[in-house]
Tab-separated table of C-alpha atoms and ligand atoms in Angstrom:
chain	number	residue	atom	x	y	z
H	7	MET	CA	58.560	10.626	16.911
H	8	LYS	CA	58.389	7.322	18.743
H	9	SER	CA	54.647	7.277	18.594
H	10	LEU	CA	54.756	7.924	14.882
H	11	TYR	CA	56.901	4.840	14.393
H	12	PHE	CA	54.541	2.916	16.563
H	13	ILE	CA	51.568	3.918	14.453
H	14	LEU	CA	53.439	3.035	11.287
H	15	PHE	CA	54.337	-0.318	12.765
H	16	CYS	CA	50.719	-0.974	13.642
H	17	CYS	CA	49.586	-0.063	10.166
H	18	ILE	CA	52.007	-2.512	8.617
H	19	CYS	CA	50.907	-5.218	11.010
H	20	LEU	CA	47.257	-4.669	10.307
H	21	TYR	CA	47.865	-4.564	6.583
H	22	SER	CA	49.815	-7.784	6.490
H	23	CYS	CA	47.277	-9.403	8.773
H	24	GLU	CA	44.480	-8.397	6.444
H	25	LYS	CA	46.468	-9.699	3.496
H	26	LYS	CA	47.010	-12.981	5.241
H	27	VAL	CA	43.302	-13.382	5.834
H	28	LYS	CA	42.561	-12.706	2.190
H	29	LYS	CA	45.288	-14.967	0.981
H	30	SER	CA	44.228	-17.812	3.179
H	31	ARG	CA	40.707	-17.438	1.912
H	32	LEU	CA	41.874	-17.854	-1.636
H	33	ARG	CA	44.116	-20.700	-0.732
H	34	ALA	CA	41.287	-22.341	1.104
H	35	VAL	CA	39.334	-23.051	-2.036
H	36	ARG	CA	42.180	-24.251	-4.173
H	37	TRP	CA	40.391	-27.501	-4.882
H	38	TRP	CA	38.234	-25.641	-7.392
H	39	THR	CA	41.261	-25.450	-9.627
H	40	LEU	CA	40.905	-29.177	-10.134
H	41	ALA	CA	38.238	-28.368	-12.675
H	42	HIS	CA	40.826	-26.800	-14.915
H	43	ALA	CA	43.381	-29.491	-14.361
H	44	GLU	CA	41.053	-31.923	-15.998
H	45	SER	CA	40.037	-29.838	-18.965
H	46	MET	CA	43.619	-29.051	-19.834
H	47	ASN	CA	44.527	-32.527	-20.896
H	48	ASN	CA	41.026	-33.652	-21.693
H	49	MET	CA	41.766	-36.963	-20.091
H	50	VAL	CA	40.731	-37.789	-16.603
H	51	VAL	CA	43.251	-37.379	-13.854
H	52	PRO	CA	46.601	-38.996	-14.530
H	53	GLN	CA	46.924	-42.202	-12.598
H	54	THR	CA	50.056	-41.004	-10.850
H	55	GLN	CA	48.203	-38.082	-9.364
H	56	ILE	CA	45.479	-40.298	-8.058
H	57	GLN	CA	47.977	-42.539	-6.383
H	58	ASN	CA	50.005	-39.641	-5.130
H	59	PRO	CA	47.518	-37.021	-4.008
H	60	THR	CA	50.235	-34.839	-2.480
H	61	SER	CA	50.580	-33.181	-5.867
H	62	LEU	CA	46.953	-32.093	-5.832
H	63	PRO	CA	45.834	-28.621	-4.796
H	64	LEU	CA	44.273	-29.856	-1.591
H	65	THR	CA	44.672	-29.216	2.087
H	66	ARG	CA	46.131	-31.914	4.291
H	67	LYS	CA	42.738	-32.979	5.601
H	68	GLN	CA	41.276	-33.099	2.135
H	69	ARG	CA	44.183	-35.220	0.967
H	70	ASN	CA	43.632	-37.632	3.823
H	71	LEU	CA	39.978	-37.907	2.969
H	72	VAL	CA	40.709	-38.518	-0.685
H	73	SER	CA	43.368	-41.096	0.148
H	74	LYS	CA	41.018	-42.948	2.450
H	75	ASN	CA	38.421	-43.098	-0.295
H	76	PRO	CA	40.232	-44.283	-3.408
H	77	GLY	CA	38.494	-43.144	-6.546
H	78	SER	CA	36.891	-40.134	-4.925
H	79	ILE	CA	39.293	-37.661	-6.511
H	80	ARG	CA	37.755	-38.325	-9.898
H	81	ALA	CA	34.359	-37.402	-8.527
H	82	VAL	CA	35.860	-34.232	-7.064
H	83	TYR	CA	37.307	-33.321	-10.470
H	84	GLN	CA	34.006	-33.913	-12.172
H	85	GLY	CA	32.117	-32.039	-9.495
H	86	ALA	CA	34.363	-28.991	-9.723
H	87	LYS	CA	33.993	-28.924	-13.486
H	88	GLN	CA	30.272	-29.382	-13.422
H	89	ALA	CA	29.870	-26.622	-10.845
H	90	ILE	CA	31.655	-24.140	-13.094
H	91	LEU	CA	29.645	-25.112	-16.167
H	92	GLU	CA	26.397	-24.856	-14.260
H	93	CYS	CA	27.302	-21.497	-12.766
H	94	LYS	CA	28.072	-20.129	-16.226
H	95	TYR	CA	24.833	-21.524	-17.593
H	96	GLN	CA	22.688	-20.076	-14.821
H	97	PHE	CA	24.267	-16.634	-15.104
H	98	LYS	CA	24.759	-16.334	-18.841
H	99	ASN	CA	22.109	-13.635	-19.101
H	100	ARG	CA	23.293	-11.508	-16.243
H	101	ARG	CA	25.917	-8.815	-15.949
H	102	TRP	CA	27.921	-11.009	-13.645
H	103	ASN	CA	28.178	-14.116	-15.787
H	104	CYS	CA	30.266	-16.279	-13.491
H	105	PRO	CA	33.620	-15.485	-15.057
H	106	THR	CA	36.402	-17.887	-14.221
H	107	TYR	CA	40.114	-17.415	-14.430
H	108	GLU	CA	43.061	-19.546	-15.209
H	109	SER	CA	44.070	-20.545	-11.774
H	110	GLY	CA	47.518	-20.778	-10.345
H	111	ARG	CA	49.736	-18.520	-8.295
H	112	GLY	CA	47.126	-18.264	-5.589
H	113	VAL	CA	44.402	-16.989	-7.879
H	114	SER	CA	41.087	-18.620	-7.295
H	115	VAL	CA	39.108	-20.006	-10.193
H	116	PHE	CA	36.246	-17.627	-9.466
H	117	GLY	CA	38.475	-14.650	-8.775
H	118	LYS	CA	38.252	-11.955	-6.192
H	119	ILE	CA	34.474	-11.982	-5.897
H	120	LEU	CA	35.140	-14.493	-3.132
H	121	GLN	CA	36.513	-11.736	-0.953
H	122	LYS	CA	33.039	-10.261	-0.945
H	123	GLY	CA	30.086	-11.521	0.985
H	124	CYS	CA	27.469	-10.924	-1.691
H	125	ARG	CA	24.861	-13.087	-3.398
H	126	GLU	CA	27.231	-14.184	-6.120
H	127	THR	CA	29.691	-15.416	-3.510
H	128	ALA	CA	26.871	-17.307	-1.843
H	129	PHE	CA	25.917	-18.992	-5.091
H	130	ILE	CA	29.489	-20.054	-5.854
H	131	TYR	CA	29.815	-21.753	-2.482
H	132	ALA	CA	26.441	-23.463	-2.769
H	133	ILE	CA	26.890	-24.750	-6.306
H	134	THR	CA	30.397	-26.077	-5.758
H	135	SER	CA	29.378	-27.787	-2.548
H	136	ALA	CA	26.290	-29.281	-4.199
H	137	ALA	CA	28.384	-30.508	-7.107
H	138	ILE	CA	30.760	-32.469	-4.889
H	139	SER	CA	27.945	-34.221	-3.052
H	140	HIS	CA	26.179	-34.903	-6.324
H	141	ALA	CA	29.231	-36.285	-8.085
H	142	VAL	CA	30.267	-38.446	-5.136
H	143	ALA	CA	26.767	-39.841	-4.603
H	144	ARG	CA	26.638	-40.817	-8.277
H	145	ALA	CA	30.142	-42.248	-8.259
H	146	CYS	CA	29.175	-44.529	-5.368
H	147	ALA	CA	26.325	-45.959	-7.401
H	148	THR	CA	28.475	-46.501	-10.470
H	149	GLY	CA	31.092	-48.227	-8.355
H	150	THR	CA	34.027	-45.923	-8.952
H	151	ILE	CA	34.710	-45.156	-5.292
H	152	TYR	CA	36.034	-48.157	-3.409
H	153	THR	CA	34.627	-47.241	-0.025
H	154	CYS	CA	30.980	-46.844	-0.952
H	155	THR	CA	28.379	-48.642	-2.990
H	156	CYS	CA	24.823	-48.152	-4.057
H	157	ASP	CA	22.565	-47.288	-1.201
H	158	TYR	CA	20.333	-50.342	-0.866
H	159	SER	CA	18.326	-48.919	1.982
H	160	ALA	CA	17.172	-45.637	0.456
H	161	LYS	CA	13.424	-45.185	0.466
H	162	PRO	CA	11.219	-42.240	-0.271
H	163	PRO	CA	10.109	-40.293	2.806
H	164	GLY	CA	7.174	-41.959	4.550
H	165	HIS	CA	7.773	-45.291	2.861
H	166	GLU	CA	9.618	-46.854	5.763
H	167	THR	CA	6.471	-47.973	7.544
H	168	VAL	CA	4.941	-49.904	4.656
H	169	THR	CA	5.269	-53.643	5.091
H	170	PRO	CA	6.998	-55.285	2.189
H	171	ASP	CA	4.435	-58.081	1.772
H	172	SER	CA	1.612	-55.799	0.639
H	173	SER	CA	2.643	-56.162	-2.973
H	174	ASN	CA	5.443	-57.427	-5.097
H	175	TRP	CA	7.153	-54.100	-4.962
H	176	LYS	CA	10.647	-54.505	-3.983
H	177	TRP	CA	13.029	-51.978	-2.666
H	178	GLY	CA	16.657	-52.664	-2.898
H	179	GLY	CA	17.452	-51.273	-6.265
H	180	CYS	CA	20.732	-49.478	-6.598
H	181	SER	CA	20.097	-45.987	-5.266
H	182	ASP	CA	22.478	-43.100	-5.661
H	183	ASN	CA	24.274	-42.855	-2.355
H	184	ALA	CA	23.143	-39.416	-1.251
H	185	LYS	CA	24.046	-40.146	2.349
H	186	PHE	CA	27.643	-40.859	1.490
H	187	GLY	CA	27.770	-37.927	-0.915
H	188	HIS	CA	26.450	-35.610	1.744
H	189	LYS	CA	28.894	-36.811	4.361
H	190	PHE	CA	31.869	-36.776	2.042
H	191	GLY	CA	30.892	-33.341	0.739
H	192	ARG	CA	30.622	-31.910	4.221
H	193	ARG	CA	33.998	-33.228	5.219
H	194	PHE	CA	35.691	-32.253	1.985
H	195	VAL	CA	34.168	-28.830	1.421
H	196	ASP	CA	33.598	-27.399	4.887
H	197	VAL	CA	37.004	-28.295	6.234
H	198	VAL	CA	38.682	-25.376	4.484
H	199	GLU	CA	36.572	-22.764	6.246
H	200	LYS	CA	38.166	-21.351	9.328
H	201	GLY	CA	37.305	-18.606	11.738
H	202	GLN	CA	34.292	-17.395	13.597
H	203	ASP	CA	33.206	-14.402	11.641
H	204	ILE	CA	30.083	-13.824	9.624
H	205	ARG	CA	31.873	-14.775	6.424
H	206	TYR	CA	32.792	-18.128	7.868
H	207	MET	CA	29.205	-18.675	8.985
H	208	MET	CA	27.918	-17.539	5.627
H	209	ASN	CA	30.164	-19.934	3.703
H	210	LEU	CA	29.239	-22.876	5.892
H	211	HIS	CA	25.560	-22.084	5.608
H	212	ASN	CA	25.695	-21.803	1.825
H	213	ASN	CA	27.760	-24.973	1.529
H	214	ALA	CA	25.112	-26.785	3.539
H	215	ALA	CA	22.293	-25.239	1.497
H	216	GLY	CA	23.936	-26.571	-1.652
H	217	ARG	CA	24.064	-30.098	-0.253
H	218	VAL	CA	20.480	-29.983	0.977
H	219	HIS	CA	19.294	-29.215	-2.539
H	220	VAL	CA	20.898	-32.437	-3.699
H	221	THR	CA	19.654	-34.763	-0.991
H	222	SER	CA	16.145	-33.357	-0.751
H	223	GLN	CA	15.507	-33.760	-4.463
H	224	MET	CA	15.913	-37.492	-4.740
H	225	THR	CA	13.139	-39.077	-6.749
H	226	GLN	CA	11.878	-42.588	-7.034
H	227	ALA	CA	12.552	-44.639	-10.124
H	228	CYS	CA	11.199	-48.115	-10.780
H	229	LYS	CA	11.653	-50.896	-13.227
H	230	CYS	CA	9.104	-53.599	-13.981
H	231	HIS	CA	10.178	-57.190	-14.215
H	232	GLY	CA	6.829	-58.931	-14.778
H	233	MET	CA	5.927	-61.104	-17.747
H	234	SER	CA	5.709	-59.101	-20.952
H	235	GLY	CA	6.586	-55.929	-19.169
H	236	SER	CA	3.779	-56.069	-16.624
H	237	CYS	CA	4.463	-54.412	-13.342
H	238	GLN	CA	3.599	-57.266	-11.010
H	239	ILE	CA	7.158	-57.396	-9.888
H	240	LYS	CA	9.203	-54.298	-9.731
H	241	THR	CA	12.361	-52.928	-8.279
H	242	CYS	CA	12.557	-49.363	-7.117
H	243	TRP	CA	15.374	-47.117	-6.141
H	244	MET	CA	16.065	-43.474	-5.400
H	245	LYS	CA	17.908	-41.385	-7.891
H	246	LEU	CA	19.568	-38.010	-7.730
H	247	PRO	CA	18.092	-34.962	-9.398
H	248	THR	CA	19.917	-33.881	-12.533
H	249	PHE	CA	22.527	-31.288	-11.778
H	250	ARG	CA	20.641	-28.845	-13.980
H	251	ARG	CA	17.717	-29.140	-11.588
H	252	VAL	CA	19.986	-28.434	-8.629
H	253	GLY	CA	21.354	-25.431	-10.493
H	254	ASP	CA	17.863	-24.136	-11.263
H	255	LEU	CA	16.823	-24.451	-7.635
H	256	LEU	CA	19.939	-22.731	-6.357
H	257	LYS	CA	19.439	-19.952	-8.886
H	258	ASP	CA	15.934	-19.425	-7.472
H	259	ARG	CA	17.475	-19.216	-4.013
H	260	PHE	CA	19.982	-16.727	-5.366
H	261	ASP	CA	17.154	-14.514	-6.562
H	262	GLY	CA	15.506	-14.699	-3.158
H	263	ALA	CA	18.661	-14.816	-1.069
H	264	SER	CA	18.467	-13.509	2.492
H	265	ARG	CA	20.572	-10.582	3.477
H	266	VAL	CA	21.790	-11.012	7.023
H	267	LEU	CA	23.482	-8.723	9.469
H	268	PRO	CA	27.184	-8.839	10.057
H	269	GLY	CA	28.518	-7.748	13.409
H	270	ASN	CA	27.037	-10.619	15.311
H	271	ALA	CA	28.808	-12.216	18.212
H	272	GLY	CA	32.233	-13.409	17.197
H	273	SER	CA	32.467	-11.184	14.180
H	274	ASP	CA	35.949	-9.972	15.024
H	275	ARG	CA	38.178	-11.424	12.360
H	276	ARG	CA	41.334	-11.289	14.352
H	277	ARG	CA	39.944	-13.389	17.151
H	278	ARG	CA	40.439	-16.548	15.165
H	279	ARG	CA	41.337	-19.637	17.062
H	280	LYS	CA	42.354	-22.821	15.460
H	281	PHE	CA	39.982	-25.344	16.873
H	282	THR	CA	36.889	-23.733	18.090
H	283	PHE	CA	33.596	-25.246	18.881
H	284	THR	CA	31.120	-23.878	16.385
H	285	PRO	CA	28.149	-22.546	18.248
H	286	LYS	CA	24.732	-22.909	16.757
H	287	PHE	CA	24.581	-19.749	14.784
H	288	THR	CA	21.428	-18.005	13.807
H	289	PHE	CA	21.476	-15.223	11.305
H	290	THR	CA	19.700	-11.968	12.000
H	291	PRO	CA	17.837	-10.744	8.922
H	292	PHE	CA	18.995	-7.363	7.652
H	293	ASP	CA	15.373	-6.333	7.260
H	294	PRO	CA	13.668	-6.934	10.609
H	295	ASN	CA	10.427	-7.723	8.787
H	296	HIS	CA	11.964	-10.736	7.083
H	297	LYS	CA	12.029	-14.123	8.659
H	298	ALA	CA	15.302	-15.836	9.467
H	299	PRO	CA	16.742	-17.804	6.529
H	300	SER	CA	15.953	-21.491	6.323
H	301	LYS	CA	18.411	-24.285	5.718
H	302	LYS	CA	17.746	-24.102	1.996
H	303	ASP	CA	18.160	-20.346	1.646
H	304	LEU	CA	21.323	-18.680	0.492
H	305	VAL	CA	22.602	-15.946	2.764
H	306	TYR	CA	24.803	-12.940	2.129
H	307	PHE	CA	25.741	-9.837	4.094
H	308	GLU	CA	27.029	-7.425	1.517
H	309	LYS	CA	25.304	-5.764	-1.406
H	310	SER	CA	26.525	-6.853	-4.807
H	311	PRO	CA	28.527	-4.414	-6.881
H	312	GLU	CA	26.744	-3.125	-9.963
H	313	PHE	CA	28.940	-5.163	-12.275
H	314	CYS	CA	28.688	-2.439	-14.915
H	315	ASN	CA	32.206	-1.177	-15.350
H	316	GLN	CA	35.597	-2.655	-14.887
H	317	ASN	CA	36.172	-3.197	-11.200
H	318	ASN	CA	39.643	-4.225	-10.205
H	319	ASN	CA	38.685	-4.786	-6.597
H	320	ILE	CA	36.705	-7.812	-7.629
H	321	GLY	CA	38.577	-8.463	-10.849
H	322	PHE	CA	35.515	-7.964	-13.024
H	323	LYS	CA	35.833	-6.781	-16.602
H	324	GLY	CA	32.526	-4.949	-16.841
H	325	THR	CA	29.880	-5.494	-19.516
H	326	VAL	CA	31.582	-3.732	-22.428
H	327	GLY	CA	31.392	-6.038	-25.419
H	328	ARG	CA	28.805	-8.328	-23.878
H	329	GLU	CA	26.015	-9.495	-26.119
H	330	CYS	CA	22.541	-8.277	-25.214
H	331	ASN	CA	18.973	-8.593	-26.446
H	332	ASP	CA	17.563	-5.344	-27.761
H	333	THR	CA	13.899	-6.324	-27.372
H	334	SER	CA	14.018	-7.805	-23.906
H	335	LEU	CA	13.176	-5.758	-20.854
H	336	GLY	CA	14.909	-8.253	-18.606
H	337	LEU	CA	18.438	-8.413	-17.307
H	338	GLU	CA	19.728	-9.683	-20.642
H	339	GLY	CA	18.133	-6.681	-22.379
H	340	CYS	CA	20.507	-4.058	-23.709
H	341	ASP	CA	19.241	-1.356	-21.365
H	342	LEU	CA	20.139	-3.200	-18.213
H	343	MET	CA	23.058	-5.226	-19.508
H	344	CYS	CA	24.842	-2.162	-20.871
H	345	CYS	CA	23.975	-0.014	-17.852
H	346	GLY	CA	22.604	2.756	-20.054
H	347	ARG	CA	25.812	3.155	-22.072
H	348	GLY	CA	24.036	2.038	-25.220
H	349	HIS	CA	24.859	-0.722	-27.645
H	350	LYS	CA	25.957	-1.256	-31.197
H	351	THR	CA	24.331	-3.534	-33.715
H	352	GLN	CA	26.089	-5.612	-36.298
H	353	THR	CA	24.453	-7.677	-38.979
H	354	TYR	CA	25.972	-10.837	-40.241
H	355	MET	CA	25.029	-13.659	-42.549
H	356	VAL	CA	24.804	-17.269	-41.650
H	357	VAL	CA	24.069	-20.227	-43.855
H	358	GLU	CA	21.607	-22.606	-42.345
H	359	ARG	CA	19.859	-25.736	-43.442
H	360	CYS	CA	16.264	-24.921	-44.238
H	361	ASN	CA	13.156	-26.111	-46.019
H	362	CYS	CA	14.029	-29.675	-45.201
H	363	THR	CA	11.910	-32.366	-46.791
H	364	PHE	CA	11.799	-36.065	-46.160
H	365	ARG	CA	12.331	-38.294	-49.169
H	366	TRP	CA	11.241	-41.879	-49.216
H	367	CYS	CA	13.372	-43.648	-48.100
H	368	CYS	CA	15.354	-42.499	-46.062
H	369	GLU	CA	16.807	-39.175	-46.840
H	370	VAL	CA	16.342	-35.659	-45.587
H	371	MET	CA	16.905	-33.021	-48.241
H	372	CYS	CA	17.602	-29.483	-47.186
H	373	GLU	CA	18.272	-26.212	-48.890
H	374	ALA	CA	21.035	-23.910	-47.821
H	375	CYS	CA	19.574	-20.560	-46.904
H	376	ARG	CA	21.355	-17.350	-46.213
H	377	ILE	CA	19.905	-15.684	-43.181
H	378	THR	CA	20.714	-12.238	-41.911
H	379	LYS	CA	21.164	-12.069	-38.187
H	380	MET	CA	21.781	-9.222	-35.843
H	381	LYS	CA	24.112	-9.084	-32.939
H	382	HIS	CA	23.899	-6.434	-30.263
H	383	THR	CA	26.826	-5.706	-28.033
H	384	CYS	CA	27.268	-3.254	-25.204
H	385	LEU	CA	29.369	-0.155	-25.731
O	8	NAG	C1	15.119	-11.462	-26.944
O	8	NAG	O1	14.059	-11.203	-26.051
O	8	NAG	C2	12.793	-11.480	-26.599
O	8	NAG	C3	11.758	-11.011	-25.579
O	8	NAG	O2	12.049	-11.458	-24.305
O	8	NAG	C4	12.700	-12.973	-26.917
O	8	NAG	O3	11.416	-13.266	-27.473
O	8	NAG	C5	13.789	-13.344	-27.904
O	8	NAG	O4	13.776	-14.734	-28.149
O	8	NAG	C6	15.159	-12.928	-27.378
O	8	NAG	N1	16.170	-13.139	-28.386
O	8	NAG	C7	17.235	-13.888	-28.209
O	8	NAG	C8	18.205	-13.971	-29.328
O	8	NAG	O5	17.435	-14.485	-27.166
O	9	NAG	C1	11.257	-22.862	-48.949
O	9	NAG	O1	10.683	-23.375	-50.109
O	9	NAG	C2	9.629	-22.597	-50.642
O	9	NAG	C3	9.002	-23.325	-51.790
O	9	NAG	O2	9.934	-24.147	-52.406
O	9	NAG	C4	10.145	-21.212	-51.040
O	9	NAG	O3	9.112	-20.413	-51.527
O	9	NAG	C5	10.763	-20.579	-49.815
O	9	NAG	O4	11.355	-19.337	-50.180
O	9	NAG	C6	11.816	-21.470	-49.195
O	9	NAG	N1	12.229	-20.891	-47.970
O	9	NAG	C7	13.470	-20.477	-47.734
O	9	NAG	C8	13.738	-19.903	-46.401
O	9	NAG	O5	14.312	-20.570	-48.602
């Protein structure tokens, strides 16, 4: 009898421990909810919240960082919002279309998919991390963060050795401050990850991969100041890639993400210590014929669910009712999108401007045409 109680006791302990781990993981990424906070009142962050960051969904360290860098919270808001928009854009044609949820009560913006270690999880971490670095680097250059400015020393790789007298080219334009963005992003984003397990390593790696795609994509821009627009004198600076470009690149990495092996040294979840030195961690590829992932690769350790039917474990609705393309053979095609369940087709009319002609001067005349369109949705 005693031993039965003991076993029961152990079960309860393990269960609550497991729950704690999951809960802390969701709590860890609360800053993503900032994206919704902004959209709700359409205005930027209320001034009181900026001055009193204790009301923000941040950890203590994040709050300190934000307080030390006045103005940075706006960039964090914008970054979180942009990350969500970009994720939805990149995945609009896939079964998993980056659904987000009204946050609050411990629910993460991206939902329970974060408890998995699959490609989608990897992408979420990378895109949100990239967005913070991107938004902060830009904010520095526009002067909205008090503790950073334009980067006046940024030069394209290999340019450092050129002597400035060789022409009238001048560096010293106002570059986006990728260095500051990178540093701030690392401190703001990585600080919430705790532990020593593969998931911790995976999140940190994907966070870093996101940032690398921002900093490595800086391009040179120049402006000519010579007489009548000649380029005898010009100023050059380094500018960030558009966030769409970062999203495209990360989506490519998603498609070619590296599956790695869990169960490496330190994979025991319960052996979590508070301040541990992070050893240099190398991932072992799942397929021994694959090379180890590079800094830019996304890594994951768990196969993705099929994302066909409702799955409460990951809080996914399934693809019933999703729009699909009945002629495409790709992922957005009805066959794959609807997982073989079939689809229904509805026709509907739209009125569009058509047959537009230009009339001198200056008018565009159009006809109103009724067009029949078809919409296919998964059963
Ligand atoms: C459907 O797929 C076909 C073939 O890939 C493409 O040409 C067409 O533009 C798509 N239709 C829509 C509405 O996206
Ligand atoms: C556009 O105009 C031409 C000639 O006026 C007409 O034949 C054609 O049907 C019009 N197209 C549409 C879509 O209404």
